[in-house]
Short mmCIF file of C-alpha atoms and ligand atoms in Angstrom, two decimals:
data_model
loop_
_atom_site.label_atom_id
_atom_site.label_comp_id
_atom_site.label_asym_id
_atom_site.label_seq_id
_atom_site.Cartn_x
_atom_site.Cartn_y
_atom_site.Cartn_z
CA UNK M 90 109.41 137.42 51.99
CA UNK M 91 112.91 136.08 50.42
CA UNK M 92 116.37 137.08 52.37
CA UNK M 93 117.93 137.91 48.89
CA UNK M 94 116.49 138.31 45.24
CA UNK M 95 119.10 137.63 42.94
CA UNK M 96 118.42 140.03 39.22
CA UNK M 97 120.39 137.97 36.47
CA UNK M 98 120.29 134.20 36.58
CA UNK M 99 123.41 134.32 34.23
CA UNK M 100 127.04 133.62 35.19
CA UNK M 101 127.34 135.38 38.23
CA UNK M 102 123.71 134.98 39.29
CA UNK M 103 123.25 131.42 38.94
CA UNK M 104 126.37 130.54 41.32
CA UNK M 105 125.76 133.27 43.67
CA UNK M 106 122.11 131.69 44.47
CA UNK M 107 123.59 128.39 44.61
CA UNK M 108 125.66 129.41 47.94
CA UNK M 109 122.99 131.52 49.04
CA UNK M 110 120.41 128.80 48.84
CA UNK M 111 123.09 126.20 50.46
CA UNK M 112 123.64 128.76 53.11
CA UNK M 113 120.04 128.33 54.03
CA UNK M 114 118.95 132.16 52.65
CA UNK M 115 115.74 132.20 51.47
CA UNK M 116 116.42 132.91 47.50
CA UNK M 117 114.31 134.01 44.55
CA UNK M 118 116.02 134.90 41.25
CA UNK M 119 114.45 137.49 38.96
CA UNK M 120 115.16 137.24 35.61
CA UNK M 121 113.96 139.07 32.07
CA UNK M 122 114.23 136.27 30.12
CA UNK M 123 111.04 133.83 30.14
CA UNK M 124 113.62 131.00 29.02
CA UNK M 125 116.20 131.29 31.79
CA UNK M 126 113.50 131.25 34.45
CA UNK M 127 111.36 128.60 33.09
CA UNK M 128 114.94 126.89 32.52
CA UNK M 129 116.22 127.23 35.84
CA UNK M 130 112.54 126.21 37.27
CA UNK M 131 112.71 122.84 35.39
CA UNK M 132 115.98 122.24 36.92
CA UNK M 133 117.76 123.36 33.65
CA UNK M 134 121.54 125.20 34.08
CA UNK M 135 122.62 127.32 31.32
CA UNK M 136 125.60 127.81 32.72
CA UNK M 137 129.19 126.10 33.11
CA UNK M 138 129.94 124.99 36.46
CA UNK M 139 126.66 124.85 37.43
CA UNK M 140 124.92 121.11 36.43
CA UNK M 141 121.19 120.22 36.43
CA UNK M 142 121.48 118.60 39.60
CA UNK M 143 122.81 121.63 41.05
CA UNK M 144 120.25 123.48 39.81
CA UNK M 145 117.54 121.07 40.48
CA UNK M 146 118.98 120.34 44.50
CA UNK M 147 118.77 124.44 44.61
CA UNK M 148 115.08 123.72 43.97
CA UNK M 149 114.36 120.94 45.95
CA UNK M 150 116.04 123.77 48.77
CA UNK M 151 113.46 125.78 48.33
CA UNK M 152 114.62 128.16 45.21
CA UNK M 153 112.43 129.70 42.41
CA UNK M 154 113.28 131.56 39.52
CA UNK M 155 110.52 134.41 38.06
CA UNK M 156 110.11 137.18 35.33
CA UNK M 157 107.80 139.18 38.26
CA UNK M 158 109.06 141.87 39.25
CA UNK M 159 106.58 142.27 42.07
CA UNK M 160 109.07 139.86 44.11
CA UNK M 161 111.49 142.60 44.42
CA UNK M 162 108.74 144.04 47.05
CA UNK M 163 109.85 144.26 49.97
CA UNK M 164 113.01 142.41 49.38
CA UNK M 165 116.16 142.24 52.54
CA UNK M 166 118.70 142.38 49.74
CA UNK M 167 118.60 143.03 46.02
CA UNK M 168 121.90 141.72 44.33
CA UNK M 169 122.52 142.94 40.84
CA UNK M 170 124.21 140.58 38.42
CA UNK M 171 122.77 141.68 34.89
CA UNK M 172 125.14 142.01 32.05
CA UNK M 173 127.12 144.91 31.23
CA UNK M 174 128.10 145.09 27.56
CA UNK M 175 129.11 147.40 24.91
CA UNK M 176 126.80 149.21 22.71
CA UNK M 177 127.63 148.99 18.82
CA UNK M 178 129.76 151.86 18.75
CA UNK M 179 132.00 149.73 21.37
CA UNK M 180 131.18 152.03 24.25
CA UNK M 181 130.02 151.04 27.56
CA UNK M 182 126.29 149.84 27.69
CA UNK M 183 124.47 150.25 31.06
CA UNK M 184 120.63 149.71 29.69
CA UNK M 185 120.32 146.44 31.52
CA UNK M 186 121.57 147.94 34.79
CA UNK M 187 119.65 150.97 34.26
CA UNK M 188 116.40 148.47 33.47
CA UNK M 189 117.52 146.34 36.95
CA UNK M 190 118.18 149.36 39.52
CA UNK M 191 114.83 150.93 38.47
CA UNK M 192 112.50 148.00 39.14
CA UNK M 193 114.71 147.07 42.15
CA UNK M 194 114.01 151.20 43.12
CA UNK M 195 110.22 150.51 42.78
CA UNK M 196 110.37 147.24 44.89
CA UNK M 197 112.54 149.45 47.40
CA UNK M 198 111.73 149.38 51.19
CA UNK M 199 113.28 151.02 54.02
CA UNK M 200 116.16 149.01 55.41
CA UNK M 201 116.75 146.69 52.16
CA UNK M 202 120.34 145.96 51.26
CA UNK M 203 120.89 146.81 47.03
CA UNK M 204 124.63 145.47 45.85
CA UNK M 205 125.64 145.69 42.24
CA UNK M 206 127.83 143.08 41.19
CA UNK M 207 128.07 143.68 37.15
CA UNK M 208 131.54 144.77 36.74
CA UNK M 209 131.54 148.79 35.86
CA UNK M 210 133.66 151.98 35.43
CA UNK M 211 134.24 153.70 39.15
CA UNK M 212 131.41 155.51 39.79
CA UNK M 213 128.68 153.64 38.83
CA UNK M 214 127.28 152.53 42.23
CA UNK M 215 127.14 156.31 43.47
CA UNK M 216 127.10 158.57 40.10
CA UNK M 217 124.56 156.22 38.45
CA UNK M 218 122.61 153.42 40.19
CA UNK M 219 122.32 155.63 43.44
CA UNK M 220 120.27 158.81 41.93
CA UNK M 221 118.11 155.98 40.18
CA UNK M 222 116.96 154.83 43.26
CA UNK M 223 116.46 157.15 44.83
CA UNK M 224 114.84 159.18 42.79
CA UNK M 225 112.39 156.06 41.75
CA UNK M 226 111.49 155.32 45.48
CA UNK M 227 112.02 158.50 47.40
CA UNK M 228 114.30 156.83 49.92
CA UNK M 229 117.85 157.87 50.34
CA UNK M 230 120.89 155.82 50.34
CA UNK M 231 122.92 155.42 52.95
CA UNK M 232 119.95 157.04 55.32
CA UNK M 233 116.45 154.63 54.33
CA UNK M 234 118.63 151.82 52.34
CA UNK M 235 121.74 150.91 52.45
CA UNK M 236 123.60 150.53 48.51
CA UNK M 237 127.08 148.42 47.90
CA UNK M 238 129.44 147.60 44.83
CA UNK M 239 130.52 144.21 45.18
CA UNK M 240 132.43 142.88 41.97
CA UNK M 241 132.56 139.15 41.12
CA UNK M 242 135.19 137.31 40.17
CA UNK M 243 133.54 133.92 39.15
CA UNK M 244 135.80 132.41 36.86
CA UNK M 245 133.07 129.72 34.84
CA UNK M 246 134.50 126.23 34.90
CA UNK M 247 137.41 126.72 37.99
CA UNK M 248 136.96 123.97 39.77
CA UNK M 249 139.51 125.22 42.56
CA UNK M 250 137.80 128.32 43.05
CA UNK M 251 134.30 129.23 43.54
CA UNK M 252 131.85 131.77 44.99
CA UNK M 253 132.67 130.56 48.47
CA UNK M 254 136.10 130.27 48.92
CA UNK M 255 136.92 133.57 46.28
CA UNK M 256 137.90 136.51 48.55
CA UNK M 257 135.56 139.11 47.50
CA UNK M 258 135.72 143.07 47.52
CA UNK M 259 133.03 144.25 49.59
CA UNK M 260 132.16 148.45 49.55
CA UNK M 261 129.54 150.60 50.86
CA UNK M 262 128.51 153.67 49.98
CA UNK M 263 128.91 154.77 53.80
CA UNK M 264 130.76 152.81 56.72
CA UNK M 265 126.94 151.60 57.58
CA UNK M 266 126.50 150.40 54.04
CA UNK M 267 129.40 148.19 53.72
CA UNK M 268 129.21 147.09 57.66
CA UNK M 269 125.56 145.97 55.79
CA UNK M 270 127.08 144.37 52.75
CA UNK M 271 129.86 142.39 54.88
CA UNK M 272 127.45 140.73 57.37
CA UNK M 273 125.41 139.40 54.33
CA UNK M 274 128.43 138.24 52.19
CA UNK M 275 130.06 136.73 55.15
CA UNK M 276 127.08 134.54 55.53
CA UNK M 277 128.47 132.65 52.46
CA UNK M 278 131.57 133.80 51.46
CA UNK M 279 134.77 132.90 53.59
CA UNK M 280 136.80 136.11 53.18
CA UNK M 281 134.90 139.30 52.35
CA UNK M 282 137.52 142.05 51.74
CA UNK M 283 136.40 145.49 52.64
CA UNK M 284 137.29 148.42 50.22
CA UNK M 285 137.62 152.13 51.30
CA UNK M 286 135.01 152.49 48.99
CA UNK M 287 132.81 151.84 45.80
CA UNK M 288 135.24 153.39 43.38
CA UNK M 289 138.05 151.92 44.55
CA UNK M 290 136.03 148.36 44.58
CA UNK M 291 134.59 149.16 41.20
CA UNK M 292 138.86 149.98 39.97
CA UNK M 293 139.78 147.07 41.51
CA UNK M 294 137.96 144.29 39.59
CA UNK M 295 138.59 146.59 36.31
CA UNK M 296 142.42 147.12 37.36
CA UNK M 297 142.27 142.59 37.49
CA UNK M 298 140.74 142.25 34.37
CA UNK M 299 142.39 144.79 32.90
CA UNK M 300 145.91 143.13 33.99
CA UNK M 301 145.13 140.37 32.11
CA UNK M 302 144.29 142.30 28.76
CA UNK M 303 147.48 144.13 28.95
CA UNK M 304 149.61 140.81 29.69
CA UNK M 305 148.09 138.93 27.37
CA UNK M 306 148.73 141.60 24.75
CA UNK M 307 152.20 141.53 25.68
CA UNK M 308 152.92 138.49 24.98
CA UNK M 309 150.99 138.17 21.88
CA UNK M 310 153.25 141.12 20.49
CA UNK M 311 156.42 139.17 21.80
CA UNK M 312 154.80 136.49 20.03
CA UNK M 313 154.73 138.34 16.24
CA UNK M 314 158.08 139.65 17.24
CA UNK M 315 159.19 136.23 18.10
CA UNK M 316 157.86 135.25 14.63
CA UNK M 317 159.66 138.01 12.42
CA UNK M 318 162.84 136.81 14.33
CA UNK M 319 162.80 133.03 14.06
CA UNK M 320 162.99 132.76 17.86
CA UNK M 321 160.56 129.98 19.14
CA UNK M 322 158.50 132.12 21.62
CA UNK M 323 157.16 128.74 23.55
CA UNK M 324 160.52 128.50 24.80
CA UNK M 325 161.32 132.03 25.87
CA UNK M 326 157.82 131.38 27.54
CA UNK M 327 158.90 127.98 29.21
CA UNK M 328 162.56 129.51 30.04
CA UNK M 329 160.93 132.70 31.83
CA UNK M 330 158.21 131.02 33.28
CA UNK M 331 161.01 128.88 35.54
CA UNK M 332 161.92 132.63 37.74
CA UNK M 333 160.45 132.14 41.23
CA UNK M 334 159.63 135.78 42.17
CA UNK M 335 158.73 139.05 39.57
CA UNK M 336 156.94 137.04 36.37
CA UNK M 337 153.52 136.14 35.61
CA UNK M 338 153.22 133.76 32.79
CA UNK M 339 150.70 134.47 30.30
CA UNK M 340 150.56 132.76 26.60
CA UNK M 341 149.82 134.62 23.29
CA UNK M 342 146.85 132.91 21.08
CA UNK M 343 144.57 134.04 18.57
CA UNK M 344 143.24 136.94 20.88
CA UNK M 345 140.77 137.21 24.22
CA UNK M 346 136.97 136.48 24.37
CA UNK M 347 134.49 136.33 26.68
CA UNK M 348 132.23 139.06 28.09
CA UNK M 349 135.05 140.08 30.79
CA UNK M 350 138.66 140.43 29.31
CA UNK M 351 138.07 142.36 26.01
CA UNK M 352 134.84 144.16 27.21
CA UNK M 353 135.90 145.81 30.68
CA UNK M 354 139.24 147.44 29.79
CA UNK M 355 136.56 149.39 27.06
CA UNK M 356 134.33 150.65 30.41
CA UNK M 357 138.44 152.13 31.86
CA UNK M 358 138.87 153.45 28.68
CA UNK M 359 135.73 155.53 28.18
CA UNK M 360 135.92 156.60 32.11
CA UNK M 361 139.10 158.22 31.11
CA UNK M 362 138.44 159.67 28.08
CA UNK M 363 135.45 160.95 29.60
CA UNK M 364 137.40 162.47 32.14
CA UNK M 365 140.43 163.96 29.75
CA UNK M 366 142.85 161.29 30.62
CA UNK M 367 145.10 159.17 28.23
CA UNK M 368 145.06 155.78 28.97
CA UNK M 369 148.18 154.57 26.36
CA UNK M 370 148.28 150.92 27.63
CA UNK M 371 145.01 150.08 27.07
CA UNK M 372 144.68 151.53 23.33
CA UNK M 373 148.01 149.88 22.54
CA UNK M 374 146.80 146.46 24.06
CA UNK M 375 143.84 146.49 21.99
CA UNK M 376 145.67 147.71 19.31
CA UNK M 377 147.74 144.30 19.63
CA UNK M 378 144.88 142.36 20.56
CA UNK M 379 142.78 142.96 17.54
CA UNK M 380 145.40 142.44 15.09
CA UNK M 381 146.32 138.51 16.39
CA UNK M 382 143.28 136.72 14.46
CA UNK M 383 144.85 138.18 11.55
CA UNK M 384 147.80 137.07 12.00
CA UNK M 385 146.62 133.67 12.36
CA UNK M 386 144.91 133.82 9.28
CA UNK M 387 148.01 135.15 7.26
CA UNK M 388 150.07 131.87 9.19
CA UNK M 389 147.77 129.63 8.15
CA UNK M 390 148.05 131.05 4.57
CA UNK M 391 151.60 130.09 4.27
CA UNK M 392 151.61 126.95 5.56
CA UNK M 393 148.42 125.90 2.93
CA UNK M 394 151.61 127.50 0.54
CA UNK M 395 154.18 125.29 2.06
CA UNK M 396 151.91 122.44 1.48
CA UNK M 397 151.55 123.54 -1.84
CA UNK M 398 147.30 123.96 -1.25
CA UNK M 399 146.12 127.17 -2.89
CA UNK M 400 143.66 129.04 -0.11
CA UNK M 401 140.61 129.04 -2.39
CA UNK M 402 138.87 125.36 -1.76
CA UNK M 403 141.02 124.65 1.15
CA UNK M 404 139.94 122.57 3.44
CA UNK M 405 140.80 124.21 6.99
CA UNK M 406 139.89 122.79 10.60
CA UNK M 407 139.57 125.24 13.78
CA UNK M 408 140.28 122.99 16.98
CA UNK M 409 138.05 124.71 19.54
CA UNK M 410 136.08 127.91 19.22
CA UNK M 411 135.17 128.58 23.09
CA UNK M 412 137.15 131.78 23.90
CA UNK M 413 139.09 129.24 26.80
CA UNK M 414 139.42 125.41 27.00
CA UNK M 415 136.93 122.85 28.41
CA UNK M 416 134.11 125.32 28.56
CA UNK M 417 131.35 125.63 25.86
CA UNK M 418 130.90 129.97 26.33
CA UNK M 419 131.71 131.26 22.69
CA UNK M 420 130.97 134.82 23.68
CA UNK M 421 133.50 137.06 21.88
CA UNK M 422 135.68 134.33 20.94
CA UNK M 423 138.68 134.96 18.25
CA UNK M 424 137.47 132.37 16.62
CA UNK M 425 134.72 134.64 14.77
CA UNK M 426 137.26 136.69 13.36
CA UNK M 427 140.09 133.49 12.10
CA UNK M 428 137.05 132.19 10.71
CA UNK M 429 135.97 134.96 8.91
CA UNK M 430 138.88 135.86 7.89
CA UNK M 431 139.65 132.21 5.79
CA UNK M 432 136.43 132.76 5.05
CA UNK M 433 137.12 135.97 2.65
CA UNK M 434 140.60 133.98 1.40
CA UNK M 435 138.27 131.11 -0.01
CA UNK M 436 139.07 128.70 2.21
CA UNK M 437 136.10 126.34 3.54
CA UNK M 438 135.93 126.47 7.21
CA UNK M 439 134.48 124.07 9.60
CA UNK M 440 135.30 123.04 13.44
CA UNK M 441 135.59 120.55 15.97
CA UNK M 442 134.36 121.12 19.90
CA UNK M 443 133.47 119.03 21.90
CA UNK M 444 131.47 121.86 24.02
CA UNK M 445 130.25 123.96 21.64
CA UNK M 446 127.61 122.84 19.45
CA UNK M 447 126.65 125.74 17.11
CA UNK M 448 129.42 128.05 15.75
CA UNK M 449 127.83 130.69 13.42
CA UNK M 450 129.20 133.61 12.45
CA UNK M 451 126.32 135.67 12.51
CA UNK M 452 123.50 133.87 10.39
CA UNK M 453 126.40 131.73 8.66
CA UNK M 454 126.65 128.68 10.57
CA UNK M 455 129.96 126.75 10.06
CA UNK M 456 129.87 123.18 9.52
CA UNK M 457 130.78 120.96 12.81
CA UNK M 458 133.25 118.18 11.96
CA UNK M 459 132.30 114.71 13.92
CA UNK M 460 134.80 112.50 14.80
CA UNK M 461 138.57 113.85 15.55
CA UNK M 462 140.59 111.81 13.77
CA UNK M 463 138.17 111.72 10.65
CA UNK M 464 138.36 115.64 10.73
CA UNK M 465 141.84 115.64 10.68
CA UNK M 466 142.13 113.25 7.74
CA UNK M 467 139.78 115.42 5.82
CA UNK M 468 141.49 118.65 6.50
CA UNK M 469 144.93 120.50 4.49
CA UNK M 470 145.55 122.63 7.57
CA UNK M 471 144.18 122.43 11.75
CA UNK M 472 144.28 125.20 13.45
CA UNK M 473 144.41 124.45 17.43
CA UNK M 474 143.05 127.81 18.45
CA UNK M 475 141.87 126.16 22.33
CA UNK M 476 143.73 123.34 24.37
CA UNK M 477 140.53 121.86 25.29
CA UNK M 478 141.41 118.54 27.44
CA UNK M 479 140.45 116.32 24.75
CA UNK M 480 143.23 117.39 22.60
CA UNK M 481 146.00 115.68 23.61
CA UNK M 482 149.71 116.27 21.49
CA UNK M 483 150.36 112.78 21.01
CA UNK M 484 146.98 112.43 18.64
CA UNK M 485 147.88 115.89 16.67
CA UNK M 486 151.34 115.31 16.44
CA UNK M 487 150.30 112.05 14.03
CA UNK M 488 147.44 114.55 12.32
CA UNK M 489 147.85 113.64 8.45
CA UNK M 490 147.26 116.87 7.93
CA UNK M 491 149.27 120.61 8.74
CA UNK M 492 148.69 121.76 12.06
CA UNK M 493 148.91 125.40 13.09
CA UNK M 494 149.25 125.56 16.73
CA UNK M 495 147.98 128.82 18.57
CA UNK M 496 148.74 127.58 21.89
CA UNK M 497 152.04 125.78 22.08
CA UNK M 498 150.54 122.65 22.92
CA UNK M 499 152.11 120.54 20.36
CA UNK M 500 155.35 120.70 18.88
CA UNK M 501 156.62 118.06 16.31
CA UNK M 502 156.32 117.05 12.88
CA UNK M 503 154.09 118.82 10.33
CA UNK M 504 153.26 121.49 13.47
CA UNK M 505 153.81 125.28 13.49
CA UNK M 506 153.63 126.88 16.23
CA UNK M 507 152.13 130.42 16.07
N1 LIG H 669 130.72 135.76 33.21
C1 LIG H 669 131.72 135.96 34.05
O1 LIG H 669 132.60 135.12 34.14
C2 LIG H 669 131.78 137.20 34.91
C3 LIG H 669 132.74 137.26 35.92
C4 LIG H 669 132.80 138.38 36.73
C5 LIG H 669 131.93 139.44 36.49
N2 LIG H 669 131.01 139.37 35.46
C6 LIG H 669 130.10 140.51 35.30
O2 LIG H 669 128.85 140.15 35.88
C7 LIG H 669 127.77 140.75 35.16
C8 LIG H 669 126.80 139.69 34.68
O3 LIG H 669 127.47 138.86 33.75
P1 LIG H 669 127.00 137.39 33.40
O4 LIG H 669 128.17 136.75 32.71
O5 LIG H 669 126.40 136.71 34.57
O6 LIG H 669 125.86 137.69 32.33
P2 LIG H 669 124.90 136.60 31.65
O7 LIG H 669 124.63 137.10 30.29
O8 LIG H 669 125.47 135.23 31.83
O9 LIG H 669 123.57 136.66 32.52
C9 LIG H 669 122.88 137.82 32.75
C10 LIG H 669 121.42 137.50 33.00
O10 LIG H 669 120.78 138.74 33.32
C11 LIG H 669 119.49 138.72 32.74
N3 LIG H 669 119.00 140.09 32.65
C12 LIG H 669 119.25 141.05 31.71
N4 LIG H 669 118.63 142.19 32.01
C13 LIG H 669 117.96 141.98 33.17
C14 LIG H 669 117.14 142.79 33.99
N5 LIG H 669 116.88 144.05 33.67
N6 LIG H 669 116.61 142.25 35.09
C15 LIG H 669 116.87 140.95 35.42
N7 LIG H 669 117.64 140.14 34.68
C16 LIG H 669 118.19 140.65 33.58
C17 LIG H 669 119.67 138.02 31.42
O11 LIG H 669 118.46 137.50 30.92
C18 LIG H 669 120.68 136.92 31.81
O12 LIG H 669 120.02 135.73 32.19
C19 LIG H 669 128.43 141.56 34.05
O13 LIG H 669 128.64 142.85 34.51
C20 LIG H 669 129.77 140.85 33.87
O14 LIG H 669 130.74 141.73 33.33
C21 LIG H 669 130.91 138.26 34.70
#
């Protein structure tokens, strides 16, 4: 019988069964797709900041991977990590949790330990995954089986900070509940933090994420302000930056990606529209948010004029297309949209990565340049949408080409900065 079945071998999953296994639990990851768990059997990682060897050491310890639900029987503790997305109508999309909590409620034994870890609006744990199980197995939370939110905060590709030394918000659905969930965490996770309870744990890690949306937004409005106004917003960034106390830095770019940053502020935003309230910040944020690839597209446009290139048959270059550097994740990246939107001007489009090694937008793949310094030759304009590592501002400072930097990376001859 395994200590802990981990349902999602994704981001979250795959790291949380790593300390798990290292902490000597015995682990078994349950997964939907046949890929992932015949993946992660072979000793395969699909993930950043998890390698093979990781993955294959977590074997050698004693880990398996399966599609079965039947090893949900009987489980100690069922930990939820399965995604949480929007449906098309950009709305929040809980079929996957819905899909996990009801074969973890027919698995369900007296005493077993459920968590849910995919990021949700407050209320979730008790208003939707609670009646689920317990209407699937009969046994009552908080009475037969004890239920916890417990958000994660992996970052992919942090090499500071991991699943182990991450303080992590811990909640219950009673006092017994989250007494439950903090013995287990603490087992392999150095500073459990208890919430009062699993709304205010499920706020929390939106209120974090949502921080970020709303900062970022900020800046990329200072940024098109900055722009209109001839005032070079990498400085006002560098000059505020230097105050000790009462400033966060964040920089403006093409927009946010990822499955985290533009997706959870939409599961806030529905909560409170459900609920009759107005959440202005987050409506203007996006409002902001959505308009930078555009504005990207439109600089780029007048620098192939400056150059004297007409848009139609230009040759442009997106540097990086992950939605953050040195990581190959492409989910939701702004890089769809910049591309799409030279795209429609005429402009031929193609990139350079060294992480990512498809870029499509949706059946449309877009060519992948080779070498760097070849692709910069063969290029009017570059647009440095992602300060992966391997772009360095010496090289694209001597680019013979225009260079259009989103990041404020490089400043110097033939560069404009956003
Ligand atoms: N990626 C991050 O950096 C991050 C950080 C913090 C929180 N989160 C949250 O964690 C949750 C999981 O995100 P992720 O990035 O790990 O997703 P992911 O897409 O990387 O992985 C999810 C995995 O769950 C599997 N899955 C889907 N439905 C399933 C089901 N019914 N039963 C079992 N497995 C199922 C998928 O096949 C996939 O392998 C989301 O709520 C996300 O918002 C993600």
């Amino acid at each position: 019988m395994p200590d802990v079945v981990v349902m999602g071998l994704g981001h979250v999953g795959l790291p949380l069964v790593q300390e798990a296994t290292s902490a000597g639990l015995a682990t078994v990851g349950y997964d939907v797709s046949e890929e992932v768990v015949a993946g992660v059997n072979a000793g395969r990682s699909h993930v950043g900041g998890v390698s093979d060897a990781d993955v294959t050491a977590m074997v050698a310890g004693g880990f398996r991977a399966t599609g079965d639900p039947r090893v949900l029987d009987g489980a100690r503790t069922v930990l939820i990590c399965v995604p949480t997305g929007l449906t098309a109508s950009g709305t929040p999309d809980l079929a996957q949790v819905e899909a996990a909590t009801t074969a973890a409620a027919r698995g369900l034994s007296p005493g077993t330990l459920v968590v849910l870890e995919s990021t949700s609006y407050p209320g979730t744990t008790d208003g939707f995954v609670r009646p689920l199980l317990e209407r699937i197995s009969g046994l009552r939370a908080g009475h037969d089986f004890h239920l916890a939110f417990s958000p994660q905060r992996i970052d992919p590709g942090n090499r500071e900070w991991g699943v182990r030394n991450t303080p992590k918000i811990v909640s219950g659905y009673t006092a017994k509940c989250a007494k439950r969930a903090i013995a287990f965490y603490s087992r392999f996770v150095e500073n459990p933090v208890l919430s009062r309870g699993t709304r205010e744990a499920e706020m929390a890690k939106l209120l974090e994420n949502t921080y970020r949306y709303v900062n970022i937004a900020l800046v990329d409005e200072v940024a098109l302000f900055c722009a209109e106004s001839g005032i070079d917003v990498w400085d006002v960034l560098h000059c505020a930056g230097t105050k000790p106390f009462g400033f966060a830095s964040f920089r403006p770019g093409a927009g946010v990606g990822g499955h985290c940053i533009p997706v959870d502020p939409r599961y806030l935003a529905a909560q409170a529209e459900a609920q009759g309230f107005s959440f202005r910040m987050l409506a203007a944020a996006q409002d902001v948010l959505t308009r930078m690839p555009g504005h990207v597209v439109g600089r780029t446009l007048e620098l192939l004029d400056e150059i004297d290139v007409k848009p139609a048959g230009s040759r442009v270059l997106l540097l990086g297309v992950s939605y953050k550097p040195d990581v190959a994740d492409v989910r939701e990246t702004p890089a769809v949209a910049v591309a799409s939107g030279l795209l429609s001007a005429g402009a031929e489009v193609s990139y350079h990565d060294p992480y990512v090694e498809h870029f499509a937008l949706g059946a449309q793949p877009v060519p992948r340049a080779g070498e760097l310094d070849e692709a910069l030759r063969e290029a009017d304009v570059a647009i440095l949408l992602q300060e992966h590592t391997e772009y360095d501002a010496a090289s694209l400072n001597r680019a013979p080409c225009a260079v259009l930097d989103t990041r404020g990376l490089v400043a110097g001859r033939g560069v404009t900065l956003l």
